[in-house]
mmCIF file of C-alpha atoms in Angstrom:
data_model
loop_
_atom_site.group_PDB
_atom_site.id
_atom_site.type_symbol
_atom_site.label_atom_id
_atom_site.label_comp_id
_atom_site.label_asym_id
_atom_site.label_seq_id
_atom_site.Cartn_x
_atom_site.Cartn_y
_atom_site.Cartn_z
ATOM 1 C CA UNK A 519 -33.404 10.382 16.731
ATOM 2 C CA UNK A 520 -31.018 8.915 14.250
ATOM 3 C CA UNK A 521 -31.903 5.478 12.336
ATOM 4 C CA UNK A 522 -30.117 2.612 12.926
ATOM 5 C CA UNK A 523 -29.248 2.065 8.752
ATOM 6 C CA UNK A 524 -27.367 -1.413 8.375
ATOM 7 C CA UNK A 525 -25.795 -0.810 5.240
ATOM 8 C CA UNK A 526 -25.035 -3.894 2.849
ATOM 9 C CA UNK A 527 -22.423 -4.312 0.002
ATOM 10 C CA UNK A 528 -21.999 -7.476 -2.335
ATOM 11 C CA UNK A 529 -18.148 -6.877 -2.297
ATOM 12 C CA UNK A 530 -15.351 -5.023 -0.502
ATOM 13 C CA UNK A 531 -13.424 -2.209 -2.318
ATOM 14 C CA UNK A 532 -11.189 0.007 -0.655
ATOM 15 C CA UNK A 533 -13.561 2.419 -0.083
ATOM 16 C CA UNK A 534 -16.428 0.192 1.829
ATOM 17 C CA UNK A 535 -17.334 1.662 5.120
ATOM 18 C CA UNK A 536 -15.517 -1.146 7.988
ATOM 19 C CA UNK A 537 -18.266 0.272 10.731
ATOM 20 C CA UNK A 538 -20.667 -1.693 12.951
ATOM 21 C CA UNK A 539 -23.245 -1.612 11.047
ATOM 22 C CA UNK A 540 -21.833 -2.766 7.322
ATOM 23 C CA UNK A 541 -22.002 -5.778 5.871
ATOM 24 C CA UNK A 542 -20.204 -7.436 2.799
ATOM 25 C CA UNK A 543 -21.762 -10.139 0.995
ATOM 26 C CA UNK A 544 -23.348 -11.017 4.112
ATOM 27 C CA UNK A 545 -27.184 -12.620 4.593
ATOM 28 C CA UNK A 546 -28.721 -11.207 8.521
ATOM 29 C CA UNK A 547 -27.685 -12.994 11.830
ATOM 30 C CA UNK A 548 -30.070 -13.777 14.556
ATOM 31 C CA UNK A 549 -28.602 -10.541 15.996
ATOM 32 C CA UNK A 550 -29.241 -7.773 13.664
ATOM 33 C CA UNK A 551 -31.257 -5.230 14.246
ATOM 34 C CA UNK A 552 -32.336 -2.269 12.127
ATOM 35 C CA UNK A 553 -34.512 0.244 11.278
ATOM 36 C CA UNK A 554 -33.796 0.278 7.495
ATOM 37 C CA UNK A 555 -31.128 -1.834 5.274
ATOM 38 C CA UNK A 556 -29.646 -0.685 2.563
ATOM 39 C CA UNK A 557 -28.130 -2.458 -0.269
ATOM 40 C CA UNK A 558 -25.595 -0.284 -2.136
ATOM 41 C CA UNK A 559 -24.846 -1.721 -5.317
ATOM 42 C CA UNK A 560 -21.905 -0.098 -7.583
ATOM 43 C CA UNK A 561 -21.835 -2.773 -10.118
ATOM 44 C CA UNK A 562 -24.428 -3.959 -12.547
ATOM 45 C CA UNK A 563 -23.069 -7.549 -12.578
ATOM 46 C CA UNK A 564 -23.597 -7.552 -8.310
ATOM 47 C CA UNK A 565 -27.423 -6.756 -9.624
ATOM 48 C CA UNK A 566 -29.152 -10.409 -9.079
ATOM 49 C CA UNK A 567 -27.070 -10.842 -5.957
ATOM 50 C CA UNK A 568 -28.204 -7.787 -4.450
ATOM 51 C CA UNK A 569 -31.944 -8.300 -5.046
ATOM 52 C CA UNK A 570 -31.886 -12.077 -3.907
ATOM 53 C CA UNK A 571 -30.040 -10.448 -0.708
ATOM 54 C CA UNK A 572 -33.009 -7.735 -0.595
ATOM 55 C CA UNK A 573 -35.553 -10.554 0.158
ATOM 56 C CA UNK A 574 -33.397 -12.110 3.236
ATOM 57 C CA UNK A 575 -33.107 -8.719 4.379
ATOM 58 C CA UNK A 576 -36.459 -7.836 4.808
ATOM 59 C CA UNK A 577 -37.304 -9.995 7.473
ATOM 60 C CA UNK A 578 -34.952 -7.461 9.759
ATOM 61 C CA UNK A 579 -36.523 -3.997 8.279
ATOM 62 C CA UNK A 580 -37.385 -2.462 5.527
ATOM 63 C CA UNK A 581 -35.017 -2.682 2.705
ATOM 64 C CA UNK A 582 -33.667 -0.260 0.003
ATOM 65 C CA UNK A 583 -31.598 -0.971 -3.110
ATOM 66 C CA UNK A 584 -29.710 1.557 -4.951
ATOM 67 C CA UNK A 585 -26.485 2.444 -5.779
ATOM 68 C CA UNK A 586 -24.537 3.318 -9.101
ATOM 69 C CA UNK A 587 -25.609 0.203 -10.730
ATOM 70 C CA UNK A 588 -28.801 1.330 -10.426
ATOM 71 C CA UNK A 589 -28.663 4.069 -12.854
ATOM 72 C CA UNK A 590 -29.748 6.730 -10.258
ATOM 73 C CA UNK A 591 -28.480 9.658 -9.490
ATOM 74 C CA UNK A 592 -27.187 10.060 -6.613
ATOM 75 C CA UNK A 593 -27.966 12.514 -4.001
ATOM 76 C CA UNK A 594 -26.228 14.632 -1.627
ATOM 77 C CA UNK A 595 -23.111 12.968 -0.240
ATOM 78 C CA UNK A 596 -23.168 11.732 3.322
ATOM 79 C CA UNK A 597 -19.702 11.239 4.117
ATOM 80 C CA UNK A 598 -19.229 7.551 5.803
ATOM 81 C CA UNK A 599 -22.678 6.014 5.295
ATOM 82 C CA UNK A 600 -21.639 4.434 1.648
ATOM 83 C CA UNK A 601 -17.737 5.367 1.394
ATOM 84 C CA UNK A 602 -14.894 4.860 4.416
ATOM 85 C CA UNK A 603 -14.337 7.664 6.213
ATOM 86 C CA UNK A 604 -12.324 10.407 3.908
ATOM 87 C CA UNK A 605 -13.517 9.792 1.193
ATOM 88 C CA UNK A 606 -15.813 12.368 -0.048
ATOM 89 C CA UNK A 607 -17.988 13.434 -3.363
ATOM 90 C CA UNK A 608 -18.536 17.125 -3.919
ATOM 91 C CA UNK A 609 -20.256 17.394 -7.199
ATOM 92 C CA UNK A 610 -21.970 14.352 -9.686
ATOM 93 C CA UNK A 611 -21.994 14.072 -13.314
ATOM 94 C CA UNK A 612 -20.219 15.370 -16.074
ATOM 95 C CA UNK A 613 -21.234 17.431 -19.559
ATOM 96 C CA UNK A 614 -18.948 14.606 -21.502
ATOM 97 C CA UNK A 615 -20.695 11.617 -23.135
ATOM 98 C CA UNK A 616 -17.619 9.019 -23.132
ATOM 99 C CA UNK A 617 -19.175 6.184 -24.758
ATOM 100 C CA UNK A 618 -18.006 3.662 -22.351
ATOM 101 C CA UNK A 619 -19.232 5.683 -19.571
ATOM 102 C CA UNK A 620 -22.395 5.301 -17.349
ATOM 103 C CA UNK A 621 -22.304 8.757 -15.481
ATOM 104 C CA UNK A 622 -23.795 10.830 -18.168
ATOM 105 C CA UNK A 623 -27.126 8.462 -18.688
ATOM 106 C CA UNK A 624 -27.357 8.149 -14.698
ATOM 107 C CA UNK A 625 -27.068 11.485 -13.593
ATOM 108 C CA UNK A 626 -29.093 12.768 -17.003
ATOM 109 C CA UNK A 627 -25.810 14.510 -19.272
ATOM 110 C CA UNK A 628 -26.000 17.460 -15.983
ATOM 111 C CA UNK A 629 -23.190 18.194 -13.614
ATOM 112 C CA UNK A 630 -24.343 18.717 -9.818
ATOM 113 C CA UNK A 631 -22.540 20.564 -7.450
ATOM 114 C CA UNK A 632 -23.096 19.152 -4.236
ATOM 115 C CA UNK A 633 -22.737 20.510 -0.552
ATOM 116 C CA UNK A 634 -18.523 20.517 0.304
ATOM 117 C CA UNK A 635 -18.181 17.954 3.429
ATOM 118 C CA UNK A 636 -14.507 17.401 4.947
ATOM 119 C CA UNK A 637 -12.219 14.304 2.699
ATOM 120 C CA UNK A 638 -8.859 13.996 1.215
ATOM 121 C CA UNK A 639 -10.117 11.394 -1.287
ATOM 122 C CA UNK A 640 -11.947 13.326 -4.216
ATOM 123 C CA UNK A 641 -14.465 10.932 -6.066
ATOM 124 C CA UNK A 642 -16.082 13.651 -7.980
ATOM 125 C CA UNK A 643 -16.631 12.283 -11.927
ATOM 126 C CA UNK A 644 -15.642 15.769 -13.382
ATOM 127 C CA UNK A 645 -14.279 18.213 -10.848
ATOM 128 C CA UNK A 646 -12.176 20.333 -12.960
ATOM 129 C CA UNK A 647 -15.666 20.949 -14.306
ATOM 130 C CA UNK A 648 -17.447 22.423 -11.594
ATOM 131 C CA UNK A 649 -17.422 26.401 -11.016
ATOM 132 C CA UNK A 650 -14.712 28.255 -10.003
ATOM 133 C CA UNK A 651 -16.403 29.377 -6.772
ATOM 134 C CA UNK A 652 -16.809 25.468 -5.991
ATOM 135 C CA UNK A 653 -13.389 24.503 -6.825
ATOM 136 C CA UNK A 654 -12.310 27.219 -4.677
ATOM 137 C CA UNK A 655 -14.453 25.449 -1.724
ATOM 138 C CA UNK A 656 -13.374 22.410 -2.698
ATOM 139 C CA UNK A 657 -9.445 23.225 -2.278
ATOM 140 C CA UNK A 658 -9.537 25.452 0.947
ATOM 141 C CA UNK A 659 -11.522 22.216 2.501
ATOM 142 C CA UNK A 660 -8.011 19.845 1.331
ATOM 143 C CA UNK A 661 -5.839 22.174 3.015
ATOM 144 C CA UNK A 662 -7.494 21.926 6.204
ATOM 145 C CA UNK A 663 -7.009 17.653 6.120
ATOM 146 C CA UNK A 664 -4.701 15.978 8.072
ATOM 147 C CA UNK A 665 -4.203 14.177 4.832
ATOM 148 C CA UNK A 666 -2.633 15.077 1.713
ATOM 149 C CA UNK A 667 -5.611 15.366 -0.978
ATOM 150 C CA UNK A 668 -5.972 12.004 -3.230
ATOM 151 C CA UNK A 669 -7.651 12.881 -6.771
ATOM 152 C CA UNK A 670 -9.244 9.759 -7.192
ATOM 153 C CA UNK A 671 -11.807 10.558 -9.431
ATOM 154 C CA UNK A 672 -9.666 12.228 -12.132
ATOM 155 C CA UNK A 673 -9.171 15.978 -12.959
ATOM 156 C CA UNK A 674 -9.854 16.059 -16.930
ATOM 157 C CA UNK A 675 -6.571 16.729 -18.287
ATOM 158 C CA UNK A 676 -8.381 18.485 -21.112
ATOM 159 C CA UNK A 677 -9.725 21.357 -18.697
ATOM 160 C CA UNK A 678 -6.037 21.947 -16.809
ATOM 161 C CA UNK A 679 -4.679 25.436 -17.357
ATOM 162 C CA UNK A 680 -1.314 26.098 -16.229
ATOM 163 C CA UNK A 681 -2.605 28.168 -13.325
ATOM 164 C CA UNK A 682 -4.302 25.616 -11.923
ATOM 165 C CA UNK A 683 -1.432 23.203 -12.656
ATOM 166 C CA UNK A 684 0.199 25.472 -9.579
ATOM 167 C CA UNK A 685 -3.096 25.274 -7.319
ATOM 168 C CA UNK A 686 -2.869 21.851 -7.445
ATOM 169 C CA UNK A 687 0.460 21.381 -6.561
ATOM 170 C CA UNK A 688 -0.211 23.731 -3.707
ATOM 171 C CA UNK A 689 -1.490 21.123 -2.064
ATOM 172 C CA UNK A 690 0.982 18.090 -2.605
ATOM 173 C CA UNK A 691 -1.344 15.800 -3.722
ATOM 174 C CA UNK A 692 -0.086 12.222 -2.515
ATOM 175 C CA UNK A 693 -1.649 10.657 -6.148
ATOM 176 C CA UNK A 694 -3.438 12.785 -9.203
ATOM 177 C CA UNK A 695 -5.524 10.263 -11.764
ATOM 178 C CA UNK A 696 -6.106 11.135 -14.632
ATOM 179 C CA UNK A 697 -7.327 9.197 -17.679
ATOM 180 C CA UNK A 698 -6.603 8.413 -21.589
ATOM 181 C CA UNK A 699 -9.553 6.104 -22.581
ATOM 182 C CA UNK A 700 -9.873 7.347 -26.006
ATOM 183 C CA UNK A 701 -7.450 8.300 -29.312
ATOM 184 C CA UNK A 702 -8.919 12.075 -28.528
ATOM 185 C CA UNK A 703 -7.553 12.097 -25.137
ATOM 186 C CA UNK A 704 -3.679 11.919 -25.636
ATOM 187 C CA UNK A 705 -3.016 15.142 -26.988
ATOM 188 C CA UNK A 706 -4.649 16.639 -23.824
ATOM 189 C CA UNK A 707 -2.616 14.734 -22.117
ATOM 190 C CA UNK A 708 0.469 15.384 -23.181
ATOM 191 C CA UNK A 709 -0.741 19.233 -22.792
ATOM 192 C CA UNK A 710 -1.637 18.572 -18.497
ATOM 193 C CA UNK A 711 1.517 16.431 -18.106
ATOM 194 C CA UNK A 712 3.981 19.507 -19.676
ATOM 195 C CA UNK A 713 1.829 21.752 -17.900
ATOM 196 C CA UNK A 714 1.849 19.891 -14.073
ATOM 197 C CA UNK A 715 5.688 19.711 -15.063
ATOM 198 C CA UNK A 716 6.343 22.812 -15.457
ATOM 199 C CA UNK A 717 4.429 23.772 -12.023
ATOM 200 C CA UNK A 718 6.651 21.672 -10.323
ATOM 201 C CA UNK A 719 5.178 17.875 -10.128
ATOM 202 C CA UNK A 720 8.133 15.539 -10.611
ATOM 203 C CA UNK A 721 8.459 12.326 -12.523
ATOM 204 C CA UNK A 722 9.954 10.505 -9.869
ATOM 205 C CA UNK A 723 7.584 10.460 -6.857
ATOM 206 C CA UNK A 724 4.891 8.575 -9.438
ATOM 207 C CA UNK A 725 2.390 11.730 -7.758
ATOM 208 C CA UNK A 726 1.256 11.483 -11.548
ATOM 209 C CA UNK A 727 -0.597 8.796 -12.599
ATOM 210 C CA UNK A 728 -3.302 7.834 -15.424
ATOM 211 C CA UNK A 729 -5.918 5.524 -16.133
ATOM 212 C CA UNK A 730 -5.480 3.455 -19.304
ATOM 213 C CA UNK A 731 -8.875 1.933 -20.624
ATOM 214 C CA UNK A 732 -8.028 -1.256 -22.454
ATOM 215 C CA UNK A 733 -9.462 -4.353 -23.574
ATOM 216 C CA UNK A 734 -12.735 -3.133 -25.447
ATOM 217 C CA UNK A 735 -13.681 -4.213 -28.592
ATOM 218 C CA UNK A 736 -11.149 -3.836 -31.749
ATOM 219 C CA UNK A 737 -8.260 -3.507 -28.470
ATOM 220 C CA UNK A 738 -5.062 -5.446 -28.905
ATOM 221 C CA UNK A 739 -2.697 -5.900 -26.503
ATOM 222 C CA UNK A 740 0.263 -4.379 -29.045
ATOM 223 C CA UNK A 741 -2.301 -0.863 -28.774
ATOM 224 C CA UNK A 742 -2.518 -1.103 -24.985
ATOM 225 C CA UNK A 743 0.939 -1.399 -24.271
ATOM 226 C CA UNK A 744 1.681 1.546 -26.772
ATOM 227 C CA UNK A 745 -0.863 3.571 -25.090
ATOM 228 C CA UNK A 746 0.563 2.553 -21.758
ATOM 229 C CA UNK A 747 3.993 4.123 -23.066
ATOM 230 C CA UNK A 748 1.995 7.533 -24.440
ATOM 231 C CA UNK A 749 0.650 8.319 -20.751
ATOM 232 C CA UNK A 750 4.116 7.396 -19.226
ATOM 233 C CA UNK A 751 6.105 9.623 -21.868
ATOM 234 C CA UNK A 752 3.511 12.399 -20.987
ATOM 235 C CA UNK A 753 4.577 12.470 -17.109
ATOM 236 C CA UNK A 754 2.359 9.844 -16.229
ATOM 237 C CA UNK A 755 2.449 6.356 -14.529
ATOM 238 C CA UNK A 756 0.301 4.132 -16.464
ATOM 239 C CA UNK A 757 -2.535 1.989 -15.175
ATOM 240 C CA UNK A 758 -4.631 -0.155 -16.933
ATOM 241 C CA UNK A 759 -8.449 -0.168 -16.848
ATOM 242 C CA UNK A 760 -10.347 -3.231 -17.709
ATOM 243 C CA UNK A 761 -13.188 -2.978 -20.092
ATOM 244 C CA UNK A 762 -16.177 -4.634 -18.781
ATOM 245 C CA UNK A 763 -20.059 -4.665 -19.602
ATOM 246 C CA UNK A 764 -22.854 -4.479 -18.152
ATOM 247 C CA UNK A 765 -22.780 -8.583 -17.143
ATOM 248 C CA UNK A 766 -18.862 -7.855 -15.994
ATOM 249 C CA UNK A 767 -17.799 -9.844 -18.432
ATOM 250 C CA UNK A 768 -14.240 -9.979 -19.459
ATOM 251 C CA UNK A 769 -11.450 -11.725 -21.581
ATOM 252 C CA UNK A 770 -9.188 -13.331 -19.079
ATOM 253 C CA UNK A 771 -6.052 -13.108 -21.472
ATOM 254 C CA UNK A 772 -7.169 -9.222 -20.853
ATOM 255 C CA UNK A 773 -7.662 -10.045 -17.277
ATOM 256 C CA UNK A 774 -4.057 -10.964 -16.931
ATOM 257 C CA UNK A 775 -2.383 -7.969 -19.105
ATOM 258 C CA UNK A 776 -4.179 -5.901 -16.713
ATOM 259 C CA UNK A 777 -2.585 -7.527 -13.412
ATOM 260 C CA UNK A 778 0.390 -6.766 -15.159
ATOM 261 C CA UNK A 779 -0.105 -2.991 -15.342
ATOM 262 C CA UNK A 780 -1.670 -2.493 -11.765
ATOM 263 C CA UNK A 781 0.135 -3.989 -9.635
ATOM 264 C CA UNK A 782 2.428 -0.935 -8.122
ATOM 265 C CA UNK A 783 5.463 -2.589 -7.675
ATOM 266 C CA UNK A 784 5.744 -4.068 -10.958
ATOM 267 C CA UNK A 785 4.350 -1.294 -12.842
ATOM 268 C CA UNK A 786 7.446 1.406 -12.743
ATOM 269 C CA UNK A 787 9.685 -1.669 -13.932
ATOM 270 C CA UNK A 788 7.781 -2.393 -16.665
ATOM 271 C CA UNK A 789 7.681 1.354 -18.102
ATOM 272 C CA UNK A 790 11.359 1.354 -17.078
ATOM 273 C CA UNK A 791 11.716 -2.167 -19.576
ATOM 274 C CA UNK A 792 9.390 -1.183 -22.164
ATOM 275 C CA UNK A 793 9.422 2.883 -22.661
ATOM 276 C CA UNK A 794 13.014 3.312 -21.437
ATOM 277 C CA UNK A 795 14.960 0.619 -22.723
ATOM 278 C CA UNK A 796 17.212 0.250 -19.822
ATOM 279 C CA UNK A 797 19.232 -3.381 -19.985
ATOM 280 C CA UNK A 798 20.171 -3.768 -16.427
ATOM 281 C CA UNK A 799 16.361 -3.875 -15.239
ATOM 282 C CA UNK A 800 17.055 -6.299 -12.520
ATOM 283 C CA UNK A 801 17.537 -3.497 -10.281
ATOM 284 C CA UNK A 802 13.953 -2.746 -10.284
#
């Protein structure tokens, strides 16, 4: 017989579960009923929330915390129970050690290939990682969506060959992240962007897109905005990724560059002002 598992989240992403049973920053009702509650927690600054929400909860069922925060690793994926429905994880980890990055500590430096469940939103931390044989699981389960695959996660750009350039577009990804955090990772990118180019990705559609990480100590906001213009020369639309740690902590001049370069209407102008030099920009 199944459990009745109300699941509990101290804030909404895009990817929370909207089900019956969730919850979102929410103490119980009279009404709920449970066998277990479970307190997914993906970041460490939700921490003291979460565990003063673990003792109210307990008075329903028994209660579990965990989550990414937590520095776990995670197990098997189950697909809707912690993510909306298409989203999906096939693998966890990654063989890097980005400085900045918590996977490698949480899921002990290993990648995991996981059990391939149905998704058009890729999570995985490293796919372009994982074996061929997985990959090749991984992209005969897209093609069966009635979605176009979203690579949310990020394929490392450092691992793209040109043949798999042409798998990928194979599928006509609706959006492709991928990420320049660090001085080493712009070469490789400029490598995956000629390279997705040439396979027949276009500049136009914005299909291309990149992660910028900005704001971390010794950042300024003259070597953001240049790096902004390297991923964008390279094929990609930039986005920029807030530095935070482990309290969440954050400058809020930082805070505001970083509205600037994720909001998706304003972002294409911006690389159109600043990387094109275009004069009539009102058109944007």
């Amino acid at each position: 017989m199944n459990k009745r598992i109300i699941r509990v989240f101290p804030r909404r992403t895009k990817a929370t579960p909207i089900d019956e049973l969730v919850r979102v920053y929410e103490t119980p009702s009279l009404f709920d009923e449970a066998d277990e509650v479970h307190i997914s927690v993906a970041f460490t600054w939700d921490i003291p929330w979460a565990e003063w929400a673990a003792r109210q909860w307990v008075h329903v069922a028994p209660v579990k915390v965990g989550g990414p925060a937590l520095n776990e690793p995670g197990g098997d994926f189950v697909p809707g129970m912690y993510q909306k429905k298409g989203y999906v994880i096939t693998s966890r980890g990654c063989p890097n050690r980005c400085w900045f990055c918590a996977v490698p500590n949480r899921e002990g430096g290993q990648l995991r290939e996981l059990p391939v469940t149905d998704g058009w939103i890729i999570q995985d931390d490293n796919l372009l990682a994982c074996s061929p044989g997985h990959i090749d699981e991984v992209f005969a389960m897209l093609a069966r969506q009635p979605h176009r695959p979203q690579f949310a996660g990020g394929p490392e750009a450092a691992l793209l060959t040109p043949e798999m350039a042409v798998r990928l577009q194979t599928l006509k990804p609706e959006s492709m992240f991928f990420a320049y955090d660090t001085p080493n990772d712009l070469e490789p990118l400029q490598a995956a962007g000629k390279m997705l180019l040439d396979a027949g990705f276009s500049r136009s559609n914005h299909v291309l897109q990149c992660y910028v990480l900005v704001g971390y100590k010794g950042d300024t906001f003259e070597k953001a905005q240049k790096r902004m213009g390297e991923a964008y020369r390279a094929g990609f639309l930039p986005f920029a990724m807030l530095y935070r740690d482990v309290t969440g902590n954050f400058n809020q001049e930082w805070r505001r560059f970083q509205r600037e370069w994720t909001n998706r209407r304003i972002v294409p102008c911006n690389c159109k002002r600043y990387f094109e030099d275009i004069p009539n920009i009102n058109r944007c």
